[in-house]
Amino acid sequence: STASVVTRSALPPGSVTNQVRSEIRELDPNLAAYDIQTMQARIERSLAPQRLAMLALGTFAGLSLLLTTLGVYGVMRYTTQQRNQEIGILVALGAQPRDIVGLVVRQGVAMSLLGASIGLAAALALTRLMSGLLFGVSPHDPSTFAAVAALLVAVTLVASWLPARSASRLDPAIALRAE
């Protein structure tokens, strides 16, 4: 009941459209020429659902990264505050601010590396479920796995550094008197 006509031309689409309509009228005046568009427009229209899904997925991934950053920051801030007395003792014994920052950041990065390794193992196990959704990338692409793990470790590094910096400025007298 329908037919498609595809033409190739170096002319602008508007001028080709009029020529195609007149040729179709010459063949059969009862035929209606509609939905005339360039091949690029057809391709974009056919890919629109996948692009929308990827946009939504990217948006949710960005929001989850933001929530992860805030969560790691909150946990690191809480655990650092719980260790105020210990940090106060370390400072009273002569620990430098960089030592305190290193202590807290190492703890955060160690937890992050553990979480990243568990996440990588789970992701490798679940790649069979996702392989149908991937285009142009292998389900076991090592650079993708490495980039995601590095991003999460970097986020943890920053989220750990902020509470560590404030802990390094802790006055030992106040920290020791608090308990």
JSON list of C-alpha atoms in Angstrom, two decimals:
[
{"chain": "A", "resi": 1, "resn": "SER", "atom": "CA", "xyz": [0.00, 0.00, 0.00]},
{"chain": "A", "resi": 2, "resn": "THR", "atom": "CA", "xyz": [3.00, 2.29, 0.35]},
{"chain": "A", "resi": 3, "resn": "ALA", "atom": "CA", "xyz": [6.23, 2.71, -1.52]},
{"chain": "A", "resi": 4, "resn": "SER", "atom": "CA", "xyz": [9.39, 4.63, -0.86]},
{"chain": "A", "resi": 5, "resn": "VAL", "atom": "CA", "xyz": [11.46, 6.53, -3.35]},
{"chain": "A", "resi": 6, "resn": "VAL", "atom": "CA", "xyz": [15.11, 7.25, -2.60]},
{"chain": "A", "resi": 7, "resn": "THR", "atom": "CA", "xyz": [17.12, 9.66, -4.70]},
{"chain": "A", "resi": 8, "resn": "ARG", "atom": "CA", "xyz": [20.69, 10.75, -4.57]},
{"chain": "A", "resi": 9, "resn": "SER", "atom": "CA", "xyz": [21.62, 14.27, -5.54]},
{"chain": "A", "resi": 10, "resn": "ALA", "atom": "CA", "xyz": [24.24, 16.92, -4.98]},
{"chain": "A", "resi": 11, "resn": "LEU", "atom": "CA", "xyz": [21.52, 19.60, -5.12]},
{"chain": "A", "resi": 12, "resn": "PRO", "atom": "CA", "xyz": [19.93, 21.12, -2.02]},
{"chain": "A", "resi": 13, "resn": "PRO", "atom": "CA", "xyz": [17.04, 19.03, -0.59]},
{"chain": "A", "resi": 14, "resn": "GLY", "atom": "CA", "xyz": [14.40, 21.70, -1.35]},
{"chain": "A", "resi": 15, "resn": "SER", "atom": "CA", "xyz": [15.03, 21.70, -5.10]},
{"chain": "A", "resi": 16, "resn": "VAL", "atom": "CA", "xyz": [15.18, 17.90, -5.29]},
{"chain": "A", "resi": 17, "resn": "THR", "atom": "CA", "xyz": [11.86, 17.65, -3.41]},
{"chain": "A", "resi": 18, "resn": "ASN", "atom": "CA", "xyz": [10.02, 19.66, -6.08]},
{"chain": "A", "resi": 19, "resn": "GLN", "atom": "CA", "xyz": [11.57, 17.60, -8.87]},
{"chain": "A", "resi": 20, "resn": "VAL", "atom": "CA", "xyz": [10.60, 14.32, -7.17]},
{"chain": "A", "resi": 21, "resn": "ARG", "atom": "CA", "xyz": [7.00, 15.52, -6.69]},
{"chain": "A", "resi": 22, "resn": "SER", "atom": "CA", "xyz": [6.70, 16.49, -10.36]},
{"chain": "A", "resi": 23, "resn": "GLU", "atom": "CA", "xyz": [8.16, 13.15, -11.50]},
{"chain": "A", "resi": 24, "resn": "ILE", "atom": "CA", "xyz": [5.70, 11.24, -9.32]},
{"chain": "A", "resi": 25, "resn": "ARG", "atom": "CA", "xyz": [2.79, 13.31, -10.71]},
{"chain": "A", "resi": 26, "resn": "GLU", "atom": "CA", "xyz": [3.94, 12.49, -14.24]},
{"chain": "A", "resi": 27, "resn": "LEU", "atom": "CA", "xyz": [3.99, 8.77, -13.44]},
{"chain": "A", "resi": 28, "resn": "ASP", "atom": "CA", "xyz": [0.56, 8.76, -11.80]},
{"chain": "A", "resi": 29, "resn": "PRO", "atom": "CA", "xyz": [-1.44, 11.88, -10.89]},
{"chain": "A", "resi": 30, "resn": "ASN", "atom": "CA", "xyz": [-3.34, 9.92, -8.21]},
{"chain": "A", "resi": 31, "resn": "LEU", "atom": "CA", "xyz": [-0.18, 9.19, -6.19]},
{"chain": "A", "resi": 32, "resn": "ALA", "atom": "CA", "xyz": [0.55, 11.43, -3.22]},
{"chain": "A", "resi": 33, "resn": "ALA", "atom": "CA", "xyz": [4.13, 12.29, -2.35]},
{"chain": "A", "resi": 34, "resn": "TYR", "atom": "CA", "xyz": [4.45, 12.87, 1.41]},
{"chain": "A", "resi": 35, "resn": "ASP", "atom": "CA", "xyz": [6.98, 12.61, 4.20]},
{"chain": "A", "resi": 36, "resn": "ILE", "atom": "CA", "xyz": [9.78, 13.77, 1.96]},
{"chain": "A", "resi": 37, "resn": "GLN", "atom": "CA", "xyz": [12.99, 14.19, 3.92]},
{"chain": "A", "resi": 38, "resn": "THR", "atom": "CA", "xyz": [16.71, 13.76, 3.66]},
{"chain": "A", "resi": 39, "resn": "MET", "atom": "CA", "xyz": [18.38, 10.47, 4.50]},
{"chain": "A", "resi": 40, "resn": "GLN", "atom": "CA", "xyz": [20.14, 12.15, 7.43]},
{"chain": "A", "resi": 41, "resn": "ALA", "atom": "CA", "xyz": [16.75, 13.21, 8.85]},
{"chain": "A", "resi": 42, "resn": "ARG", "atom": "CA", "xyz": [15.43, 9.65, 8.44]},
{"chain": "A", "resi": 43, "resn": "ILE", "atom": "CA", "xyz": [18.44, 8.23, 10.24]},
{"chain": "A", "resi": 44, "resn": "GLU", "atom": "CA", "xyz": [18.14, 10.75, 13.06]},
{"chain": "A", "resi": 45, "resn": "ARG", "atom": "CA", "xyz": [14.42, 9.99, 13.44]},
{"chain": "A", "resi": 46, "resn": "SER", "atom": "CA", "xyz": [15.06, 6.25, 13.55]},
{"chain": "A", "resi": 47, "resn": "LEU", "atom": "CA", "xyz": [17.74, 6.71, 16.22]},
{"chain": "A", "resi": 48, "resn": "ALA", "atom": "CA", "xyz": [15.69, 9.13, 18.36]},
{"chain": "A", "resi": 49, "resn": "PRO", "atom": "CA", "xyz": [14.43, 6.49, 20.85]},
{"chain": "A", "resi": 50, "resn": "GLN", "atom": "CA", "xyz": [17.95, 5.19, 21.47]},
{"chain": "A", "resi": 51, "resn": "ARG", "atom": "CA", "xyz": [19.29, 8.73, 21.88]},
{"chain": "A", "resi": 52, "resn": "LEU", "atom": "CA", "xyz": [16.55, 9.56, 24.35]},
{"chain": "A", "resi": 53, "resn": "ALA", "atom": "CA", "xyz": [17.30, 6.41, 26.33]},
{"chain": "A", "resi": 54, "resn": "MET", "atom": "CA", "xyz": [21.01, 7.24, 26.37]},
{"chain": "A", "resi": 55, "resn": "LEU", "atom": "CA", "xyz": [20.28, 10.82, 27.44]},
{"chain": "A", "resi": 56, "resn": "ALA", "atom": "CA", "xyz": [18.14, 9.54, 30.31]},
{"chain": "A", "resi": 57, "resn": "LEU", "atom": "CA", "xyz": [20.78, 6.97, 31.24]},
{"chain": "A", "resi": 58, "resn": "GLY", "atom": "CA", "xyz": [23.51, 9.60, 31.16]},
{"chain": "A", "resi": 59, "resn": "THR", "atom": "CA", "xyz": [21.44, 11.96, 33.30]},
{"chain": "A", "resi": 60, "resn": "PHE", "atom": "CA", "xyz": [20.76, 9.26, 35.87]},
{"chain": "A", "resi": 61, "resn": "ALA", "atom": "CA", "xyz": [24.43, 8.23, 35.83]},
{"chain": "A", "resi": 62, "resn": "GLY", "atom": "CA", "xyz": [25.46, 11.84, 36.51]},
{"chain": "A", "resi": 63, "resn": "LEU", "atom": "CA", "xyz": [22.95, 12.11, 39.35]},
{"chain": "A", "resi": 64, "resn": "SER", "atom": "CA", "xyz": [24.15, 8.83, 40.84]},
{"chain": "A", "resi": 65, "resn": "LEU", "atom": "CA", "xyz": [27.75, 10.06, 40.68]},
{"chain": "A", "resi": 66, "resn": "LEU", "atom": "CA", "xyz": [26.71, 13.25, 42.49]},
{"chain": "A", "resi": 67, "resn": "LEU", "atom": "CA", "xyz": [24.85, 11.26, 45.15]},
{"chain": "A", "resi": 68, "resn": "THR", "atom": "CA", "xyz": [27.81, 8.91, 45.49]},
{"chain": "A", "resi": 69, "resn": "THR", "atom": "CA", "xyz": [30.14, 11.87, 45.99]},
{"chain": "A", "resi": 70, "resn": "LEU", "atom": "CA", "xyz": [27.88, 13.38, 48.63]},
{"chain": "A", "resi": 71, "resn": "GLY", "atom": "CA", "xyz": [27.48, 10.01, 50.35]},
{"chain": "A", "resi": 72, "resn": "VAL", "atom": "CA", "xyz": [31.21, 9.32, 50.47]},
{"chain": "A", "resi": 73, "resn": "TYR", "atom": "CA", "xyz": [31.82, 12.85, 51.70]},
{"chain": "A", "resi": 74, "resn": "GLY", "atom": "CA", "xyz": [29.21, 12.41, 54.45]},
{"chain": "A", "resi": 75, "resn": "VAL", "atom": "CA", "xyz": [30.61, 9.07, 55.58]},
{"chain": "A", "resi": 76, "resn": "MET", "atom": "CA", "xyz": [34.19, 10.35, 55.57]},
{"chain": "A", "resi": 77, "resn": "ARG", "atom": "CA", "xyz": [33.21, 13.50, 57.46]},
{"chain": "A", "resi": 78, "resn": "TYR", "atom": "CA", "xyz": [31.34, 11.45, 60.05]},
{"chain": "A", "resi": 79, "resn": "THR", "atom": "CA", "xyz": [34.14, 8.91, 60.54]},
{"chain": "A", "resi": 80, "resn": "THR", "atom": "CA", "xyz": [36.71, 11.70, 60.74]},
{"chain": "A", "resi": 81, "resn": "GLN", "atom": "CA", "xyz": [34.66, 13.48, 63.42]},
{"chain": "A", "resi": 82, "resn": "GLN", "atom": "CA", "xyz": [34.37, 10.22, 65.33]},
{"chain": "A", "resi": 83, "resn": "ARG", "atom": "CA", "xyz": [38.17, 10.04, 65.34]},
{"chain": "A", "resi": 84, "resn": "ASN", "atom": "CA", "xyz": [38.71, 13.60, 66.64]},
{"chain": "A", "resi": 85, "resn": "GLN", "atom": "CA", "xyz": [40.21, 12.39, 69.91]},
{"chain": "A", "resi": 86, "resn": "GLU", "atom": "CA", "xyz": [42.61, 10.05, 68.09]},
{"chain": "A", "resi": 87, "resn": "ILE", "atom": "CA", "xyz": [43.57, 12.83, 65.69]},
{"chain": "A", "resi": 88, "resn": "GLY", "atom": "CA", "xyz": [44.02, 15.21, 68.62]},
{"chain": "A", "resi": 89, "resn": "ILE", "atom": "CA", "xyz": [46.42, 12.75, 70.26]},
{"chain": "A", "resi": 90, "resn": "LEU", "atom": "CA", "xyz": [48.36, 12.36, 67.00]},
{"chain": "A", "resi": 91, "resn": "VAL", "atom": "CA", "xyz": [48.67, 16.13, 66.64]},
{"chain": "A", "resi": 92, "resn": "ALA", "atom": "CA", "xyz": [49.70, 16.46, 70.30]},
{"chain": "A", "resi": 93, "resn": "LEU", "atom": "CA", "xyz": [52.41, 13.86, 69.68]},
{"chain": "A", "resi": 94, "resn": "GLY", "atom": "CA", "xyz": [53.75, 15.91, 66.77]},
{"chain": "A", "resi": 95, "resn": "ALA", "atom": "CA", "xyz": [51.88, 14.72, 63.69]},
{"chain": "A", "resi": 96, "resn": "GLN", "atom": "CA", "xyz": [51.96, 17.29, 60.90]},
{"chain": "A", "resi": 97, "resn": "PRO", "atom": "CA", "xyz": [48.80, 18.37, 59.05]},
{"chain": "A", "resi": 98, "resn": "ARG", "atom": "CA", "xyz": [49.95, 16.45, 55.95]},
{"chain": "A", "resi": 99, "resn": "ASP", "atom": "CA", "xyz": [50.21, 13.29, 58.10]},
{"chain": "A", "resi": 100, "resn": "ILE", "atom": "CA", "xyz": [46.61, 13.70, 59.25]},
{"chain": "A", "resi": 101, "resn": "VAL", "atom": "CA", "xyz": [45.40, 14.38, 55.71]},
{"chain": "A", "resi": 102, "resn": "GLY", "atom": "CA", "xyz": [47.30, 11.32, 54.47]},
{"chain": "A", "resi": 103, "resn": "LEU", "atom": "CA", "xyz": [45.81, 9.14, 57.20]},
{"chain": "A", "resi": 104, "resn": "VAL", "atom": "CA", "xyz": [42.21, 10.08, 56.42]},
{"chain": "A", "resi": 105, "resn": "VAL", "atom": "CA", "xyz": [42.64, 10.06, 52.64]},
{"chain": "A", "resi": 106, "resn": "ARG", "atom": "CA", "xyz": [44.36, 6.65, 52.71]},
{"chain": "A", "resi": 107, "resn": "GLN", "atom": "CA", "xyz": [41.43, 5.26, 54.67]},
{"chain": "A", "resi": 108, "resn": "GLY", "atom": "CA", "xyz": [38.94, 6.62, 52.14]},
{"chain": "A", "resi": 109, "resn": "VAL", "atom": "CA", "xyz": [40.92, 5.44, 49.12]},
{"chain": "A", "resi": 110, "resn": "ALA", "atom": "CA", "xyz": [41.39, 1.98, 50.66]},
{"chain": "A", "resi": 111, "resn": "MET", "atom": "CA", "xyz": [37.61, 1.65, 51.04]},
{"chain": "A", "resi": 112, "resn": "SER", "atom": "CA", "xyz": [37.17, 2.97, 47.51]},
{"chain": "A", "resi": 113, "resn": "LEU", "atom": "CA", "xyz": [39.60, 0.45, 46.04]},
{"chain": "A", "resi": 114, "resn": "LEU", "atom": "CA", "xyz": [37.83, -2.37, 47.84]},
{"chain": "A", "resi": 115, "resn": "GLY", "atom": "CA", "xyz": [34.46, -1.14, 46.54]},
{"chain": "A", "resi": 116, "resn": "ALA", "atom": "CA", "xyz": [35.83, -0.68, 43.02]},
{"chain": "A", "resi": 117, "resn": "SER", "atom": "CA", "xyz": [37.24, -4.20, 42.94]},
{"chain": "A", "resi": 118, "resn": "ILE", "atom": "CA", "xyz": [33.92, -5.68, 44.12]},
{"chain": "A", "resi": 119, "resn": "GLY", "atom": "CA", "xyz": [32.08, -3.51, 41.58]},
{"chain": "A", "resi": 120, "resn": "LEU", "atom": "CA", "xyz": [34.39, -4.57, 38.75]},
{"chain": "A", "resi": 121, "resn": "ALA", "atom": "CA", "xyz": [33.87, -8.23, 39.61]},
{"chain": "A", "resi": 122, "resn": "ALA", "atom": "CA", "xyz": [30.10, -7.75, 39.65]},
{"chain": "A", "resi": 123, "resn": "ALA", "atom": "CA", "xyz": [30.18, -5.78, 36.39]},
{"chain": "A", "resi": 124, "resn": "LEU", "atom": "CA", "xyz": [32.20, -8.50, 34.68]},
{"chain": "A", "resi": 125, "resn": "ALA", "atom": "CA", "xyz": [29.71, -11.10, 35.89]},
{"chain": "A", "resi": 126, "resn": "LEU", "atom": "CA", "xyz": [26.74, -9.08, 34.60]},
{"chain": "A", "resi": 127, "resn": "THR", "atom": "CA", "xyz": [28.11, -8.16, 31.16]},
{"chain": "A", "resi": 128, "resn": "ARG", "atom": "CA", "xyz": [26.13, -10.95, 29.50]},
{"chain": "A", "resi": 129, "resn": "LEU", "atom": "CA", "xyz": [22.91, -9.19, 30.50]},
{"chain": "A", "resi": 130, "resn": "MET", "atom": "CA", "xyz": [24.06, -5.84, 29.09]},
{"chain": "A", "resi": 131, "resn": "SER", "atom": "CA", "xyz": [25.72, -7.02, 25.86]},
{"chain": "A", "resi": 132, "resn": "GLY", "atom": "CA", "xyz": [22.53, -6.51, 23.82]},
{"chain": "A", "resi": 133, "resn": "LEU", "atom": "CA", "xyz": [22.39, -2.84, 24.80]},
{"chain": "A", "resi": 134, "resn": "LEU", "atom": "CA", "xyz": [25.94, -1.99, 23.79]},
{"chain": "A", "resi": 135, "resn": "PHE", "atom": "CA", "xyz": [26.88, -0.56, 20.41]},
{"chain": "A", "resi": 136, "resn": "GLY", "atom": "CA", "xyz": [30.43, -0.01, 19.25]},
{"chain": "A", "resi": 137, "resn": "VAL", "atom": "CA", "xyz": [32.01, -1.22, 22.47]},
{"chain": "A", "resi": 138, "resn": "SER", "atom": "CA", "xyz": [32.86, -4.68, 23.72]},
{"chain": "A", "resi": 139, "resn": "PRO", "atom": "CA", "xyz": [31.08, -5.93, 26.86]},
{"chain": "A", "resi": 140, "resn": "HIS", "atom": "CA", "xyz": [34.52, -6.62, 28.34]},
{"chain": "A", "resi": 141, "resn": "ASP", "atom": "CA", "xyz": [36.18, -3.34, 27.27]},
{"chain": "A", "resi": 142, "resn": "PRO", "atom": "CA", "xyz": [39.07, -2.90, 29.71]},
{"chain": "A", "resi": 143, "resn": "SER", "atom": "CA", "xyz": [39.42, 0.84, 29.08]},
{"chain": "A", "resi": 144, "resn": "THR", "atom": "CA", "xyz": [35.78, 1.45, 30.05]},
{"chain": "A", "resi": 145, "resn": "PHE", "atom": "CA", "xyz": [36.13, -0.60, 33.22]},
{"chain": "A", "resi": 146, "resn": "ALA", "atom": "CA", "xyz": [39.39, 1.15, 34.11]},
{"chain": "A", "resi": 147, "resn": "ALA", "atom": "CA", "xyz": [37.95, 4.61, 33.43]},
{"chain": "A", "resi": 148, "resn": "VAL", "atom": "CA", "xyz": [34.90, 4.02, 35.63]},
{"chain": "A", "resi": 149, "resn": "ALA", "atom": "CA", "xyz": [37.00, 2.59, 38.45]},
{"chain": "A", "resi": 150, "resn": "ALA", "atom": "CA", "xyz": [39.47, 5.48, 38.20]},
{"chain": "A", "resi": 151, "resn": "LEU", "atom": "CA", "xyz": [36.61, 8.00, 38.24]},
{"chain": "A", "resi": 152, "resn": "LEU", "atom": "CA", "xyz": [35.14, 6.49, 41.38]},
{"chain": "A", "resi": 153, "resn": "VAL", "atom": "CA", "xyz": [38.51, 6.40, 43.12]},
{"chain": "A", "resi": 154, "resn": "ALA", "atom": "CA", "xyz": [39.11, 10.04, 42.13]},
{"chain": "A", "resi": 155, "resn": "VAL", "atom": "CA", "xyz": [35.70, 11.04, 43.49]},
{"chain": "A", "resi": 156, "resn": "THR", "atom": "CA", "xyz": [36.52, 9.27, 46.74]},
{"chain": "A", "resi": 157, "resn": "LEU", "atom": "CA", "xyz": [39.89, 10.98, 46.87]},
{"chain": "A", "resi": 158, "resn": "VAL", "atom": "CA", "xyz": [38.28, 14.41, 46.66]},
{"chain": "A", "resi": 159, "resn": "ALA", "atom": "CA", "xyz": [35.44, 13.49, 49.02]},
{"chain": "A", "resi": 160, "resn": "SER", "atom": "CA", "xyz": [37.99, 12.22, 51.56]},
{"chain": "A", "resi": 161, "resn": "TRP", "atom": "CA", "xyz": [40.37, 15.14, 51.19]},
{"chain": "A", "resi": 162, "resn": "LEU", "atom": "CA", "xyz": [37.82, 17.76, 52.29]},
{"chain": "A", "resi": 163, "resn": "PRO", "atom": "CA", "xyz": [37.15, 16.26, 55.77]},
{"chain": "A", "resi": 164, "resn": "ALA", "atom": "CA", "xyz": [40.83, 15.35, 56.07]},
{"chain": "A", "resi": 165, "resn": "ARG", "atom": "CA", "xyz": [41.80, 18.96, 55.52]},
{"chain": "A", "resi": 166, "resn": "SER", "atom": "CA", "xyz": [39.46, 20.16, 58.26]},
{"chain": "A", "resi": 167, "resn": "ALA", "atom": "CA", "xyz": [40.72, 17.40, 60.59]},
{"chain": "A", "resi": 168, "resn": "SER", "atom": "CA", "xyz": [44.30, 18.52, 60.02]},
{"chain": "A", "resi": 169, "resn": "ARG", "atom": "CA", "xyz": [43.41, 21.95, 61.45]},
{"chain": "A", "resi": 170, "resn": "LEU", "atom": "CA", "xyz": [42.02, 20.41, 64.64]},
{"chain": "A", "resi": 171, "resn": "ASP", "atom": "CA", "xyz": [43.23, 21.94, 67.88]},
{"chain": "A", "resi": 172, "resn": "PRO", "atom": "CA", "xyz": [44.49, 19.03, 70.02]},
{"chain": "A", "resi": 173, "resn": "ALA", "atom": "CA", "xyz": [43.50, 20.69, 73.31]},
{"chain": "A", "resi": 174, "resn": "ILE", "atom": "CA", "xyz": [39.88, 21.03, 72.23]},
{"chain": "A", "resi": 175, "resn": "ALA", "atom": "CA", "xyz": [39.77, 17.50, 70.81]},
{"chain": "A", "resi": 176, "resn": "LEU", "atom": "CA", "xyz": [41.19, 15.97, 73.99]},
{"chain": "A", "resi": 177, "resn": "ARG", "atom": "CA", "xyz": [38.86, 17.93, 76.28]},
{"chain": "A", "resi": 178, "resn": "ALA", "atom": "CA", "xyz": [35.76, 16.95, 74.30]},
{"chain": "A", "resi": 179, "resn": "GLU", "atom": "CA", "xyz": [35.53, 13.44, 75.82]}
]
